[in-house]
Coordinates of C-alpha atoms in Angstrom, one line a residue:
Chain A
M106 CA 66.7 115.4 55.6
I107 CA 68.0 113.3 58.5
G108 CA 71.2 111.3 58.0
Q109 CA 72.4 113.3 55.0
S110 CA 76.1 113.3 54.4
P111 CA 77.9 116.7 54.8
L112 CA 78.8 116.6 51.1
R113 CA 75.2 116.3 50.0
I114 CA 74.2 119.2 52.4
F115 CA 77.0 121.3 50.9
I116 CA 75.9 120.6 47.4
A117 CA 72.2 121.3 48.2
H118 CA 73.2 124.6 49.8
A119 CA 75.5 125.5 46.9
M120 CA 72.6 124.9 44.4
L121 CA 70.3 127.0 46.5
L122 CA 72.8 129.8 46.7
L123 CA 73.4 129.7 43.0
G124 CA 69.7 129.9 42.4
I125 CA 69.4 133.0 44.7
V126 CA 72.3 134.6 42.9
V127 CA 70.9 134.0 39.5
V128 CA 67.5 135.4 40.5
A129 CA 68.7 138.3 42.8
F130 CA 71.7 139.6 40.9
P131 CA 69.9 141.4 38.1
I132 CA 67.7 143.1 40.7
Y133 CA 70.7 144.1 42.7
Y134 CA 72.5 145.3 39.6
T135 CA 69.4 147.4 38.7
F136 CA 69.5 148.9 42.2
V137 CA 73.2 149.7 41.8
A138 CA 72.6 151.4 38.5
S139 CA 69.7 153.4 40.0
T140 CA 72.2 155.0 42.5
Q141 CA 74.7 156.1 39.9
T142 CA 74.9 159.2 37.7
L143 CA 74.0 158.8 34.1
Q144 CA 77.6 159.4 33.2
T145 CA 78.8 156.4 35.3
I146 CA 76.2 154.1 33.7
L147 CA 77.1 155.1 30.2
K148 CA 80.8 154.5 30.8
P149 CA 81.3 150.7 31.4
P150 CA 82.1 148.8 33.4
L151 CA 79.3 149.6 35.9
P152 CA 80.6 149.4 39.5
M153 CA 79.4 146.5 41.7
L154 CA 78.6 148.7 44.7
P155 CA 75.8 151.3 45.0
G156 CA 76.9 154.9 44.2
D157 CA 76.1 158.1 46.1
Q158 CA 73.3 159.4 43.9
F159 CA 70.5 157.5 45.8
W160 CA 68.6 160.6 47.1
N161 CA 69.2 162.6 44.0
N162 CA 67.9 160.0 41.6
Y163 CA 65.0 158.8 43.6
G164 CA 64.0 162.4 44.5
E165 CA 64.0 163.4 40.9
A166 CA 62.1 160.4 39.7
L167 CA 59.4 160.7 42.4
F168 CA 58.9 164.5 42.5
G169 CA 60.8 166.1 39.6
G170 CA 58.8 164.6 36.7
V171 CA 58.2 167.9 34.9
G172 CA 59.6 167.8 31.4
R173 CA 60.2 164.1 31.6
M174 CA 57.6 161.5 30.6
G175 CA 55.3 164.2 29.4
G176 CA 55.1 165.8 32.8
V177 CA 53.9 162.7 34.7
S178 CA 55.6 161.8 38.0
V179 CA 56.4 158.3 39.1
G180 CA 53.9 158.8 41.9
R181 CA 51.1 159.3 39.4
L182 CA 52.2 156.2 37.4
L183 CA 52.3 154.1 40.6
L184 CA 48.9 155.3 41.5
N185 CA 47.5 154.4 38.1
T186 CA 49.0 151.0 38.2
T187 CA 47.9 150.3 41.7
I188 CA 44.3 151.3 40.9
M189 CA 44.4 149.0 37.8
A190 CA 46.0 146.1 39.6
L191 CA 43.7 146.4 42.6
G192 CA 40.6 146.7 40.3
I193 CA 41.6 143.7 38.4
A194 CA 42.4 141.5 41.4
V195 CA 39.3 142.6 43.4
G196 CA 37.0 142.5 40.4
K197 CA 38.2 139.0 39.3
I198 CA 37.8 137.6 42.8
F199 CA 34.4 139.2 43.2
I200 CA 33.0 138.0 39.9
S201 CA 34.5 134.5 40.0
I202 CA 33.5 133.8 43.6
L203 CA 29.9 134.7 42.8
S204 CA 29.8 132.7 39.6
A205 CA 31.4 129.7 41.3
Y206 CA 28.8 130.0 44.1
A207 CA 26.0 130.0 41.6
I208 CA 27.4 127.0 39.7
V209 CA 28.1 124.9 42.7
F210 CA 25.3 125.6 45.1
F211 CA 22.3 126.3 42.9
R212 CA 20.3 124.0 40.6
F213 CA 19.1 126.1 37.7
P214 CA 18.4 125.2 34.1
M215 CA 21.5 125.1 31.8
R216 CA 23.8 125.1 34.8
M217 CA 26.4 123.0 33.1
V218 CA 26.1 124.9 29.9
F219 CA 27.1 128.1 31.7
F220 CA 29.9 126.2 33.4
W221 CA 31.2 125.0 30.1
L222 CA 30.9 128.5 28.6
I223 CA 33.0 129.9 31.3
F224 CA 35.4 127.0 31.0
I225 CA 35.8 127.5 27.2
T226 CA 36.8 131.2 27.6
L227 CA 40.0 129.8 29.2
M228 CA 41.0 128.8 25.7
L229 CA 40.7 132.3 24.3
P230 CA 43.7 134.4 25.2
V231 CA 43.3 138.2 25.6
E232 CA 45.3 138.8 22.4
V233 CA 42.7 137.0 20.2
R234 CA 39.8 139.2 21.3
I235 CA 41.8 142.3 21.7
L236 CA 40.6 144.1 18.6
P237 CA 36.9 143.7 19.2
T238 CA 37.4 144.6 22.8
Y239 CA 39.3 147.7 21.8
K240 CA 36.5 148.7 19.5
V241 CA 33.9 148.2 22.2
M242 CA 36.0 150.4 24.6
V243 CA 36.3 153.1 22.0
E244 CA 32.5 153.2 21.4
L245 CA 31.8 153.2 25.1
G246 CA 34.2 156.1 25.5
L247 CA 36.3 154.3 27.9
I248 CA 39.7 155.0 26.4
D249 CA 42.0 156.7 28.9
T250 CA 39.8 155.8 31.9
Y251 CA 40.4 153.4 34.8
A252 CA 37.2 151.5 33.8
G253 CA 38.7 150.9 30.4
L254 CA 41.9 149.6 31.9
I255 CA 40.1 147.3 34.3
I256 CA 36.8 146.0 33.0
P257 CA 38.0 144.0 29.9
L258 CA 40.4 142.1 32.1
I259 CA 38.0 141.5 35.0
A260 CA 36.4 138.1 34.1
S261 CA 38.4 135.1 35.1
A262 CA 37.6 131.5 34.1
T263 CA 40.7 130.3 36.1
A264 CA 39.6 131.9 39.3
T265 CA 36.0 130.7 38.8
L266 CA 37.3 127.1 38.4
L267 CA 39.5 127.4 41.4
F268 CA 36.6 128.6 43.6
R269 CA 34.4 125.9 42.1
Q270 CA 36.9 123.2 43.0
F271 CA 37.2 124.6 46.5
F272 CA 33.4 124.9 47.0
M273 CA 32.9 121.4 45.9
T274 CA 35.1 120.2 48.8
I275 CA 32.7 121.8 51.3
P276 CA 30.6 119.0 52.8
G277 CA 26.9 119.1 51.9
E278 CA 26.2 118.6 55.6
L279 CA 27.6 122.1 56.3
L280 CA 25.2 123.6 53.8
E281 CA 22.3 121.6 55.4
A282 CA 23.3 122.6 58.9
A283 CA 23.2 126.2 57.8
R284 CA 19.8 125.8 56.2
V285 CA 18.4 124.2 59.4
D286 CA 20.0 127.1 61.3
G287 CA 17.9 129.5 59.2
A288 CA 20.6 130.8 56.9
G289 CA 19.4 131.8 53.5
P290 CA 21.7 131.9 50.4
W291 CA 23.2 135.3 51.3
R292 CA 23.7 134.4 55.0
F293 CA 25.4 131.1 54.0
F294 CA 27.6 133.0 51.5
F295 CA 28.7 135.7 53.9
D296 CA 28.7 133.8 57.2
I297 CA 30.1 130.4 56.1
L298 CA 31.5 130.4 52.6
L299 CA 33.4 133.6 52.6
P300 CA 35.3 133.0 55.9
L301 CA 36.1 129.5 54.8
S302 CA 37.5 130.9 51.4
R303 CA 39.8 133.4 53.1
T304 CA 43.0 131.5 52.3
N305 CA 41.9 130.9 48.7
I306 CA 41.0 134.6 48.3
A307 CA 44.4 135.7 49.8
A308 CA 46.3 133.4 47.5
L309 CA 44.4 134.4 44.4
F310 CA 44.7 138.1 45.3
V311 CA 48.5 137.9 45.3
I312 CA 48.5 136.1 42.0
L313 CA 45.9 138.4 40.4
F314 CA 47.4 141.6 41.7
I315 CA 50.8 140.7 40.1
Y316 CA 49.0 139.7 36.9
G317 CA 47.3 143.1 36.9
W318 CA 50.5 144.9 37.8
T319 CA 52.5 143.4 34.9
Q320 CA 49.8 144.0 32.2
Y321 CA 51.5 145.4 29.1
L322 CA 49.6 145.0 25.9
W323 CA 46.1 146.1 27.0
P324 CA 47.2 149.3 28.9
L325 CA 49.4 150.2 25.9
L326 CA 46.3 150.1 23.6
V327 CA 43.7 151.7 25.8
T328 CA 45.7 154.6 27.2
N329 CA 46.8 157.5 24.9
S330 CA 47.3 160.2 27.5
N331 CA 50.5 160.1 29.5
D332 CA 48.4 160.8 32.6
M333 CA 46.8 157.4 32.4
N334 CA 49.9 155.3 31.7
T335 CA 50.8 152.5 33.9
I336 CA 54.3 152.3 35.2
V337 CA 55.2 149.4 32.9
I338 CA 54.2 151.4 29.8
A339 CA 56.0 154.5 31.1
L340 CA 59.1 152.5 31.6
R341 CA 59.1 151.4 28.0
K342 CA 58.4 155.0 26.8
M343 CA 61.4 156.2 28.8
V344 CA 63.7 154.1 26.8
S345 CA 64.3 156.0 23.6
F346 CA 66.1 154.5 20.6
A347 CA 69.2 156.6 20.9
D348 CA 71.1 155.3 23.9
A349 CA 72.4 158.7 24.9
D350 CA 69.0 160.3 25.1
T351 CA 67.8 157.8 27.6
Q352 CA 67.9 158.8 31.2
W353 CA 69.2 155.4 32.3
H354 CA 69.6 156.2 35.9
L355 CA 66.0 157.3 36.1
V356 CA 64.9 154.2 34.2
M357 CA 66.6 152.1 36.8
V358 CA 65.0 154.1 39.6
T359 CA 61.5 153.6 38.0
A360 CA 62.1 149.9 37.5
M361 CA 63.1 149.6 41.2
L362 CA 60.0 151.5 42.3
A363 CA 57.8 149.4 40.0
I364 CA 59.0 146.3 41.8
V365 CA 58.2 147.5 45.3
P366 CA 54.3 147.3 45.5
P367 CA 54.1 143.7 44.2
I368 CA 56.7 142.7 46.7
L369 CA 54.8 144.5 49.5
V370 CA 51.6 142.6 48.5
V371 CA 53.4 139.3 48.5
V372 CA 55.0 139.9 51.9
V373 CA 51.8 141.2 53.5
M374 CA 49.5 138.7 52.0
Q375 CA 51.8 135.7 52.4
R376 CA 51.7 136.1 56.2
W377 CA 48.0 136.2 55.9
F378 CA 47.5 133.1 53.9
V379 CA 50.2 131.0 55.6
R380 CA 48.4 131.6 58.8
G381 CA 45.2 130.7 57.1
L382 CA 46.7 127.5 55.8
V383 CA 47.9 126.5 59.3
E384 CA 44.5 127.3 60.8
S385 CA 42.4 125.5 58.3
E386 CA 44.4 122.3 58.7
K387 CA 42.3 119.3 59.7
Chain B
M58 CA 6.6 119.6 71.6
A59 CA 4.9 118.1 68.6
T60 CA 3.5 114.9 67.2
V61 CA 5.0 113.9 63.8
D62 CA 2.8 112.1 61.3
L63 CA 4.1 110.6 58.1
N64 CA 1.4 109.6 55.7
E65 CA 2.3 107.4 52.6
V66 CA 5.5 109.5 52.2
K67 CA 7.3 108.7 48.9
K68 CA 10.6 109.9 47.4
V69 CA 11.3 109.4 43.7
Y70 CA 14.5 110.8 42.5
P71 CA 14.8 112.3 39.0
G72 CA 15.7 109.3 36.9
G73 CA 13.0 107.1 38.5
V74 CA 14.9 105.7 41.5
E75 CA 12.4 105.2 44.2
A76 CA 14.2 105.6 47.6
V77 CA 11.1 105.7 49.8
K78 CA 8.1 103.8 48.6
G79 CA 5.3 104.9 50.8
V80 CA 5.9 105.1 54.5
S81 CA 3.4 105.9 57.2
I82 CA 4.5 106.5 60.8
A83 CA 2.8 108.2 63.7
I84 CA 5.2 109.5 66.3
P85 CA 3.5 110.6 69.6
D86 CA 4.5 113.8 71.4
K87 CA 7.8 113.5 73.3
A88 CA 8.6 110.1 71.9
L89 CA 11.9 109.0 70.5
C90 CA 11.4 107.2 67.2
V91 CA 14.3 105.3 65.8
L92 CA 14.5 104.4 62.1
V93 CA 16.8 101.5 61.6
G94 CA 17.7 99.5 58.6
P95 CA 20.6 98.5 56.3
S96 CA 22.3 101.1 54.2
G97 CA 20.2 102.1 51.2
C98 CA 16.9 101.3 52.9
G99 CA 15.7 104.9 52.6
K100 CA 15.9 105.8 56.3
S101 CA 18.2 108.8 55.8
T102 CA 16.1 110.1 52.9
L103 CA 13.0 109.8 55.0
L104 CA 14.7 111.8 57.8
R105 CA 15.8 114.5 55.3
M106 CA 12.3 114.8 54.1
I107 CA 11.1 115.3 57.6
A108 CA 13.8 117.9 58.0
G109 CA 12.7 119.7 54.8
L110 CA 16.1 119.2 53.2
E111 CA 14.6 116.9 50.6
T112 CA 11.4 117.4 48.7
I113 CA 8.6 115.0 49.2
S114 CA 7.4 113.3 46.0
A115 CA 4.1 112.1 47.4
G116 CA 2.3 111.8 50.7
T117 CA 2.4 114.2 53.6
V118 CA 4.6 115.1 56.6
A119 CA 2.6 116.8 59.4
F120 CA 3.8 118.3 62.7
D121 CA 1.0 118.6 65.2
G122 CA -1.5 117.8 62.5
K123 CA -0.3 120.6 60.2
V124 CA 1.1 119.5 56.9
V125 CA 4.6 121.0 56.4
N126 CA 5.4 119.5 53.0
T127 CA 6.1 122.8 51.3
I128 CA 7.8 124.8 54.0
G129 CA 11.6 125.0 54.5
P130 CA 13.7 123.6 57.3
T131 CA 13.9 126.9 59.2
E132 CA 10.1 127.4 59.4
R133 CA 9.5 123.8 60.4
D134 CA 11.3 124.6 63.6
I135 CA 13.5 121.5 63.7
A136 CA 17.1 121.0 64.8
M137 CA 19.3 118.3 63.3
V138 CA 22.4 116.5 64.4
F139 CA 24.5 115.4 61.5
Q140 CA 26.7 112.3 61.1
N141 CA 29.9 114.3 60.6
Y142 CA 28.7 117.0 63.1
A143 CA 28.8 119.7 60.4
L144 CA 30.1 122.3 62.8
Y145 CA 31.1 125.6 61.2
P146 CA 34.9 125.2 61.2
H147 CA 35.7 128.9 61.4
M148 CA 33.4 129.7 64.4
K149 CA 34.0 129.2 68.0
V150 CA 31.9 126.7 69.9
Y151 CA 29.8 129.6 71.3
D152 CA 29.2 131.0 67.8
N153 CA 28.4 127.6 66.5
M154 CA 25.6 127.3 69.0
A155 CA 24.5 130.9 68.8
Y156 CA 24.3 131.0 65.0
G157 CA 20.8 129.6 64.5
L158 CA 19.4 131.9 67.2
R159 CA 21.1 134.9 65.7
N160 CA 19.5 134.1 62.3
R161 CA 16.2 134.1 64.0
G162 CA 16.7 137.5 65.5
T163 CA 16.8 136.3 69.1
P164 CA 17.9 139.1 71.4
R165 CA 21.6 139.1 72.3
D166 CA 21.2 138.6 76.1
E167 CA 18.7 135.8 75.5
I168 CA 21.1 134.1 73.2
D169 CA 23.9 134.4 75.7
R170 CA 21.7 133.0 78.5
R171 CA 20.5 130.0 76.4
V172 CA 24.0 129.2 75.0
R173 CA 25.5 129.3 78.5
S174 CA 22.8 127.1 80.1
T175 CA 23.0 124.6 77.3
A176 CA 26.7 124.5 77.5
E177 CA 26.5 123.9 81.2
M178 CA 24.0 121.0 80.7
L179 CA 26.3 119.4 78.1
E180 CA 29.5 120.1 80.1
L181 CA 30.8 122.4 77.4
S182 CA 31.2 125.5 79.5
G183 CA 35.0 125.4 79.4
L184 CA 35.1 124.9 75.6
L185 CA 33.1 127.9 74.5
D186 CA 36.1 129.8 73.1
R187 CA 37.6 126.8 71.2
R188 CA 37.2 126.1 67.6
P189 CA 35.8 122.7 66.4
R190 CA 39.2 121.5 65.2
E191 CA 40.6 121.9 68.8
L192 CA 38.0 119.5 70.1
S193 CA 37.9 115.7 70.4
G194 CA 35.3 113.6 68.5
G195 CA 33.2 113.3 71.6
Q196 CA 33.3 117.0 72.3
R197 CA 32.4 117.8 68.8
Q198 CA 29.5 115.5 69.1
R199 CA 28.4 117.4 72.2
V200 CA 28.6 120.7 70.4
A201 CA 26.5 119.4 67.6
M202 CA 24.0 118.3 70.2
G203 CA 24.2 121.7 71.9
R204 CA 23.6 123.5 68.6
A205 CA 20.3 121.5 68.4
V206 CA 19.3 121.8 72.0
V207 CA 19.9 125.5 72.3
R208 CA 17.3 126.2 69.6
D209 CA 14.6 124.6 71.7
P210 CA 12.9 123.2 68.5
K211 CA 9.7 121.3 68.0
V212 CA 11.5 118.2 66.7
F213 CA 15.0 116.8 67.0
L214 CA 16.4 114.9 64.1
F215 CA 19.5 112.7 64.4
D216 CA 21.3 111.3 61.4
E217 CA 23.5 108.5 62.6
P218 CA 25.1 110.9 65.1
L219 CA 27.3 108.3 66.9
S220 CA 28.7 106.5 63.9
N221 CA 32.0 108.4 64.0
L222 CA 32.8 107.7 67.7
D223 CA 34.6 104.7 69.1
A224 CA 32.6 101.9 70.8
K225 CA 33.0 103.0 74.4
L226 CA 32.2 106.7 73.7
R227 CA 29.2 105.6 71.6
G228 CA 27.7 103.7 74.5
Q229 CA 28.2 106.6 76.8
M230 CA 26.7 109.2 74.3
R231 CA 23.8 106.8 73.7
V232 CA 22.8 107.0 77.3
E233 CA 23.3 110.8 77.3
I234 CA 21.2 111.3 74.3
K235 CA 18.4 109.2 75.8
N236 CA 18.5 111.1 79.1
L237 CA 18.7 114.5 77.3
Q238 CA 15.8 113.7 75.1
R239 CA 13.7 112.4 78.0
S240 CA 14.4 115.4 80.2
L241 CA 13.8 117.9 77.4
G242 CA 10.7 116.0 76.2
V243 CA 11.3 116.9 72.6
T244 CA 9.9 114.6 69.9
S245 CA 12.8 113.1 68.1
V246 CA 13.6 111.0 65.1
Y247 CA 16.8 109.1 65.2
V248 CA 18.4 107.3 62.2
T249 CA 20.9 104.5 62.7
H250 CA 22.0 101.3 61.1
D251 CA 23.1 99.9 64.5
Q252 CA 20.4 97.6 65.9
L253 CA 21.8 97.9 69.4
E254 CA 21.5 101.7 69.4
A255 CA 18.0 101.3 67.9
M256 CA 16.9 98.8 70.6
T257 CA 18.2 100.8 73.5
L258 CA 17.0 104.3 72.4
A259 CA 13.6 103.7 70.8
D260 CA 10.2 104.4 72.2
V261 CA 9.0 103.7 68.7
L262 CA 11.2 101.4 66.7
V263 CA 10.8 101.4 62.9
V264 CA 12.6 98.7 60.9
M265 CA 13.0 99.7 57.3
N266 CA 14.0 97.7 54.3
G267 CA 14.0 98.6 50.6
G268 CA 12.1 101.9 51.1
L269 CA 9.3 100.3 53.1
V270 CA 8.5 99.8 56.8
E271 CA 9.0 96.2 57.6
Q272 CA 7.7 96.5 61.2
S273 CA 7.2 99.2 63.7
G274 CA 6.3 99.2 67.4
A275 CA 8.0 98.9 70.8
A276 CA 11.5 97.6 70.6
L277 CA 11.0 94.5 72.7
D278 CA 7.8 93.7 71.0
I279 CA 9.6 93.6 67.7
Y280 CA 12.4 91.6 69.2
E281 CA 9.9 89.0 70.6
R282 CA 7.6 88.9 67.6
P283 CA 9.5 89.8 64.4
A284 CA 7.1 90.2 61.6
S285 CA 9.4 88.9 58.9
T286 CA 12.6 87.0 58.4
F287 CA 14.3 90.3 57.6
V288 CA 13.4 91.8 60.9
A289 CA 14.3 88.6 62.7
S290 CA 17.8 88.6 61.2
F291 CA 18.3 92.4 61.6
I292 CA 17.3 92.9 65.2
G293 CA 19.3 91.0 67.8
A294 CA 23.0 90.1 67.9
P295 CA 23.8 87.5 67.1
P296 CA 20.8 87.4 64.8
M297 CA 18.0 84.8 65.0
N298 CA 18.8 81.4 63.7
L299 CA 16.7 80.7 60.5
L300 CA 16.4 77.3 59.0
P301 CA 14.4 76.5 55.9
L302 CA 11.7 73.8 56.0
V303 CA 11.1 71.4 53.1
G304 CA 7.9 69.4 52.7
G305 CA 8.6 65.6 53.1
Q306 CA 6.4 62.5 53.2
A307 CA 6.2 62.6 57.0
G308 CA 5.5 66.3 57.1
P309 CA 7.8 69.3 57.1
A310 CA 11.4 68.6 57.6
L311 CA 14.7 70.5 57.9
G312 CA 17.5 70.2 55.4
D313 CA 19.2 67.3 57.2
G314 CA 16.0 65.3 57.3
T315 CA 14.9 66.0 60.9
T316 CA 11.1 66.1 60.8
V317 CA 9.4 69.1 62.6
G318 CA 6.1 68.0 63.9
L319 CA 5.3 71.4 65.5
A320 CA 5.2 73.3 62.2
P321 CA 2.0 75.3 61.6
A322 CA 0.4 75.2 58.1
G323 CA 2.2 77.4 55.6
A324 CA 5.5 77.6 57.5
A325 CA 8.6 77.7 55.3
T326 CA 11.2 78.8 57.7
I327 CA 11.7 78.1 61.4
G328 CA 13.5 80.6 63.6
F329 CA 14.8 80.7 67.2
R330 CA 17.0 83.2 69.1
P331 CA 20.5 82.0 70.1
E332 CA 19.6 82.6 73.8
D333 CA 16.3 80.7 73.5
A334 CA 18.1 77.5 72.5
D335 CA 20.0 75.3 74.9
I336 CA 22.3 72.3 74.6
E337 CA 21.3 68.9 75.9
F338 CA 23.5 65.9 76.3
G339 CA 21.2 63.5 78.1
T340 CA 18.2 61.6 76.9
D341 CA 15.6 63.3 79.1
L342 CA 14.1 65.6 76.5
P343 CA 11.0 67.8 76.8
S344 CA 8.3 66.6 74.5
D345 CA 7.0 70.0 73.4
A346 CA 10.3 71.2 71.8
L347 CA 12.4 71.4 68.8
V348 CA 15.4 69.0 69.1
L349 CA 18.2 69.2 66.6
P350 CA 21.3 67.0 66.5
A351 CA 24.2 69.4 66.1
S352 CA 28.0 69.3 65.7
V353 CA 30.0 72.2 67.1
E354 CA 32.1 74.1 64.6
A355 CA 33.4 77.0 66.6
V356 CA 33.2 78.2 70.2
E357 CA 33.4 81.9 71.1
P358 CA 33.7 82.5 74.8
V359 CA 33.1 86.2 75.7
G360 CA 33.1 85.9 79.5
A361 CA 29.6 86.1 80.7
E362 CA 28.4 83.9 77.9
S363 CA 29.7 81.7 75.1
F364 CA 28.4 81.4 71.6
L365 CA 28.5 77.9 70.0
H366 CA 28.5 77.9 66.2
C367 CA 27.0 74.6 65.2
Q368 CA 26.0 72.7 62.1
A369 CA 22.4 71.6 62.5
G370 CA 19.2 71.1 60.6
G371 CA 20.9 71.6 57.3
G372 CA 22.4 75.0 58.1
R373 CA 24.5 76.9 60.6
I374 CA 23.1 78.1 63.9
V375 CA 24.4 79.9 66.9
V376 CA 23.5 78.9 70.4
R377 CA 24.2 81.1 73.4
V378 CA 25.1 79.4 76.7
A379 CA 25.7 81.1 80.0
G380 CA 29.2 81.5 81.4
R381 CA 32.0 79.1 80.5
T382 CA 31.3 76.0 78.5
R383 CA 32.8 72.5 78.5
V384 CA 31.8 72.1 74.9
S385 CA 34.7 72.1 72.4
V386 CA 35.0 72.1 68.7
G387 CA 33.9 68.8 67.1
D388 CA 31.5 67.8 69.9
R389 CA 28.2 66.3 68.9
L390 CA 25.3 67.3 71.0
R391 CA 21.6 68.2 70.8
V392 CA 20.2 71.7 70.5
V393 CA 16.8 72.1 72.2
C394 CA 14.3 75.0 71.9
V395 CA 10.9 74.9 73.5
A396 CA 7.9 75.4 71.2
A397 CA 6.9 78.7 72.8
K398 CA 10.2 80.3 71.7
L399 CA 10.0 79.1 68.1
H400 CA 9.1 81.6 65.3
W401 CA 7.6 80.5 62.0
F402 CA 7.7 82.3 58.7
D403 CA 6.0 81.6 55.4
Q404 CA 7.4 81.4 51.8
A405 CA 7.4 85.2 51.5
G406 CA 9.2 85.6 54.8
R407 CA 6.1 86.8 56.7
R408 CA 5.4 85.6 60.2
V409 CA 3.0 82.7 60.6
G410 CA 1.1 82.3 63.9

């Protein structure tokens, strides 16, 4: 960007600022709404500045859940969602890294058949197999359990493919050096492959955690009890059809709280994998 | 410390490609054996079979007389230096060197002692806390060597270890490898496509071509008595001059009609080294020599010597003359080579006489 005219710099910045406003304003407005009383929200126009109900609203949402949402506090909802999102992210990484390891580094009969089987499942969206999956979960008695929330979403063809592509860039000499150094398959996996995959794991974890966090359809089906709801489901349940019945200020608070953990994950993990990217250079 | 014996070793890949077609080599204890040949001659495959990284289709590999065909690289007690170093990128130099020992369950203080003394020997002491990407090519090469040395194995295997270094560093490392190997006294197998490297390093030189051994022996013996036209043109730089002989009425003759009275029966090709030939302007010619009228096409002065590229005997030949030369392009002169320095090869390229 050397030798750019001031006008072009100005236009570039204006575009960036516009982009930020478009993305950030709804979130800001949600935050503003979450600090107002219900009366203020229901009486338009909504002020542009935060109100004075921050402590009241957030306190009530976090700790005063009785009578609202079937007696489930936001804390409980956040816990449920965190367990589910972590379970999905960790499980997907665990399974896909192992299957990619098998496919890339081992010669066994029907290797390519298995690879293509995994690949083909990419083309089957969750919605297509949702009814049979639901039936299986019912029969296994996994409705309203964390296992029921996590296990059906845990296999990932995409992550397997990503790890496969990465493993294939690892020079064969490295594997041979490890073999000469007396490292068996497990040693090679833990001592060499896993440390080298750090950045890929970090990047995938961020993506998969958010994928898990924002799941809607499956948790809606597999949880009946309010205790096991995820925060996304609970948010929807809080909005009733009659506008006046809806505790809009608490809905806004819950929405804000639902955003926080994914943001934390992104912020924390981003530092991790940016450092990893710089380190693995060359 | 071990002898390495290859007996009719073959490698056939699935699909029927025969990479190594039956190779037998006996490497004495503490010797450095160099496998040299053009790419695709099977030398790397052979090395990998010795290492245990590649299965052996037929024949046997034995260390100290014990066949090791079916045991893995770890149990064979070998150490290998790879072409691209194959250092573990996420480990420090110290850990790179210690990794093999740790996997063998060597006690921690023993590992530390060995890594540090090896590092000292290879002048790596100041680099133990660095990671491979923070090292220069030469330093990485040293670490790769160190990783092999620290294990104190029965056999060292080198797979073109110097091919990624620049010419100057390569010459330097070549000497170091030779000294290291000699002082440690570990039997070694070294693969290269560089004939200079092969000549200077080898106790036993093995020239390979098309999955077979063309010739093996001491480097200078091979240089002086190449067993085939392939070896003659592969070993030596510039390579040996080879001119085909055709049968004429007055006996064998070269492409330009010069008769060659010296030719033994069955000879189809005549060969002589650029340094064994000389140029002659006068008429006082030795009787027992090959004399070829030649015209100079190019002159390459390199300081201590000059190479004259000439058209002679129906082909192109190179003649080495010492120091500067007065000869210039277009000159007509005679190339002379005494009979004792001539090589003869038959129709199949095999040595005659």
